PDB file of C-alpha atoms in Angstrom:
ATOM      1  CA  UNK A  26     -10.060  -2.581  -3.815  1.00 79.00           C
ATOM      2  CA  UNK A  27     -12.458  -4.351  -1.492  1.00 87.00           C
ATOM      3  CA  UNK A  28     -11.051  -7.722  -2.553  1.00 92.00           C
ATOM      4  CA  UNK A  29      -7.511  -6.513  -1.832  1.00 90.00           C
ATOM      5  CA  UNK A  30      -8.606  -5.304   1.595  1.00 92.00           C
ATOM      6  CA  UNK A  31     -10.120  -8.680   2.423  1.00 94.00           C
ATOM      7  CA  UNK A  32      -7.123 -10.653   1.146  1.00 94.00           C
ATOM      8  CA  UNK A  33      -4.495  -8.468   2.813  1.00 94.00           C
ATOM      9  CA  UNK A  34      -6.206  -7.574   6.074  1.00 95.00           C
ATOM     10  CA  UNK A  35      -5.580  -3.867   5.388  1.00 94.00           C
ATOM     11  CA  UNK A  36      -8.681  -1.720   5.956  1.00 94.00           C
ATOM     12  CA  UNK A  37     -10.507  -0.706   2.776  1.00 95.00           C
ATOM     13  CA  UNK A  38     -10.354   2.961   3.776  1.00 92.00           C
ATOM     14  CA  UNK A  39      -6.555   2.772   4.012  1.00 88.00           C
ATOM     15  CA  UNK A  40      -6.200   1.202   0.574  1.00 87.00           C
ATOM     16  CA  UNK A  41      -8.614   3.741  -0.894  1.00 89.00           C
ATOM     17  CA  UNK A  42      -6.571   6.598   0.581  1.00 86.00           C
ATOM     18  CA  UNK A  43      -3.327   5.208  -0.857  1.00 82.00           C
ATOM     19  CA  UNK A  44      -4.862   4.605  -4.279  1.00 82.00           C
ATOM     20  CA  UNK A  45      -6.398   8.072  -4.584  1.00 84.00           C
ATOM     21  CA  UNK A  46      -3.545  10.100  -3.150  1.00 78.00           C
ATOM     22  CA  UNK A  47      -2.271  12.565  -5.763  1.00 68.00           C
ATOM     23  CA  UNK A  48       1.101  12.961  -4.068  1.00 67.00           C
ATOM     24  CA  UNK A  49       3.035  12.068  -0.996  1.00 65.00           C
ATOM     25  CA  UNK A  50       1.066  10.295   1.712  1.00 68.00           C
ATOM     26  CA  UNK A  51       2.038   9.138   5.160  1.00 77.00           C
ATOM     27  CA  UNK A  52       1.787   5.369   5.130  1.00 80.00           C
ATOM     28  CA  UNK A  53       1.607   2.613   7.692  1.00 85.00           C
ATOM     29  CA  UNK A  54       4.620   0.329   7.217  1.00 88.00           C
ATOM     30  CA  UNK A  55       2.583  -2.586   8.559  1.00 92.00           C
ATOM     31  CA  UNK A  56      -0.056  -2.025   5.881  1.00 90.00           C
ATOM     32  CA  UNK A  57       2.637  -1.895   3.191  1.00 88.00           C
ATOM     33  CA  UNK A  58       4.115  -5.172   4.411  1.00 92.00           C
ATOM     34  CA  UNK A  59       0.702  -6.855   4.261  1.00 93.00           C
ATOM     35  CA  UNK A  60       0.070  -5.509   0.747  1.00 91.00           C
ATOM     36  CA  UNK A  61       3.516  -6.617  -0.429  1.00 92.00           C
ATOM     37  CA  UNK A  62       2.849 -10.131   0.860  1.00 94.00           C
ATOM     38  CA  UNK A  63      -0.591 -10.180  -0.752  1.00 93.00           C
ATOM     39  CA  UNK A  64       0.859  -9.296  -4.166  1.00 91.00           C
ATOM     40  CA  UNK A  65       4.068 -11.309  -3.627  1.00 94.00           C
ATOM     41  CA  UNK A  66       6.302  -8.298  -4.326  1.00 92.00           C
ATOM     42  CA  UNK A  67       9.032  -6.468  -2.461  1.00 91.00           C
ATOM     43  CA  UNK A  68       7.864  -3.610  -0.285  1.00 88.00           C
ATOM     44  CA  UNK A  69      10.089  -1.323  -2.355  1.00 84.00           C
ATOM     45  CA  UNK A  70       7.894  -2.069  -5.371  1.00 86.00           C
ATOM     46  CA  UNK A  71       4.948  -0.369  -3.658  1.00 80.00           C
ATOM     47  CA  UNK A  72       6.377   3.124  -3.413  1.00 73.00           C
ATOM     48  CA  UNK A  73       8.554   5.577  -5.244  1.00 65.00           C
ATOM     49  CA  UNK A  74      11.655   6.944  -3.569  1.00 59.00           C
ATOM     50  CA  UNK A  75      12.061  10.661  -4.195  1.00 54.00           C
ATOM     51  CA  UNK A  76      15.633  11.889  -4.061  1.00 58.00           C
ATOM     52  CA  UNK A  77      16.456  15.540  -3.483  1.00 57.00           C
TER      53      UNK A  77
END
């Protein structure tokens, strides 16, 4: 995770929180955009949409 933090510019603590969250978590859209760019994926690939 530290490598991802360095490559993406997203704080390590933020990535750790996202990775260890057992359920829904409030996220920073800016952090998601940086992570999507780092992994060359669509932002939609980084989260699950829950429909009621």
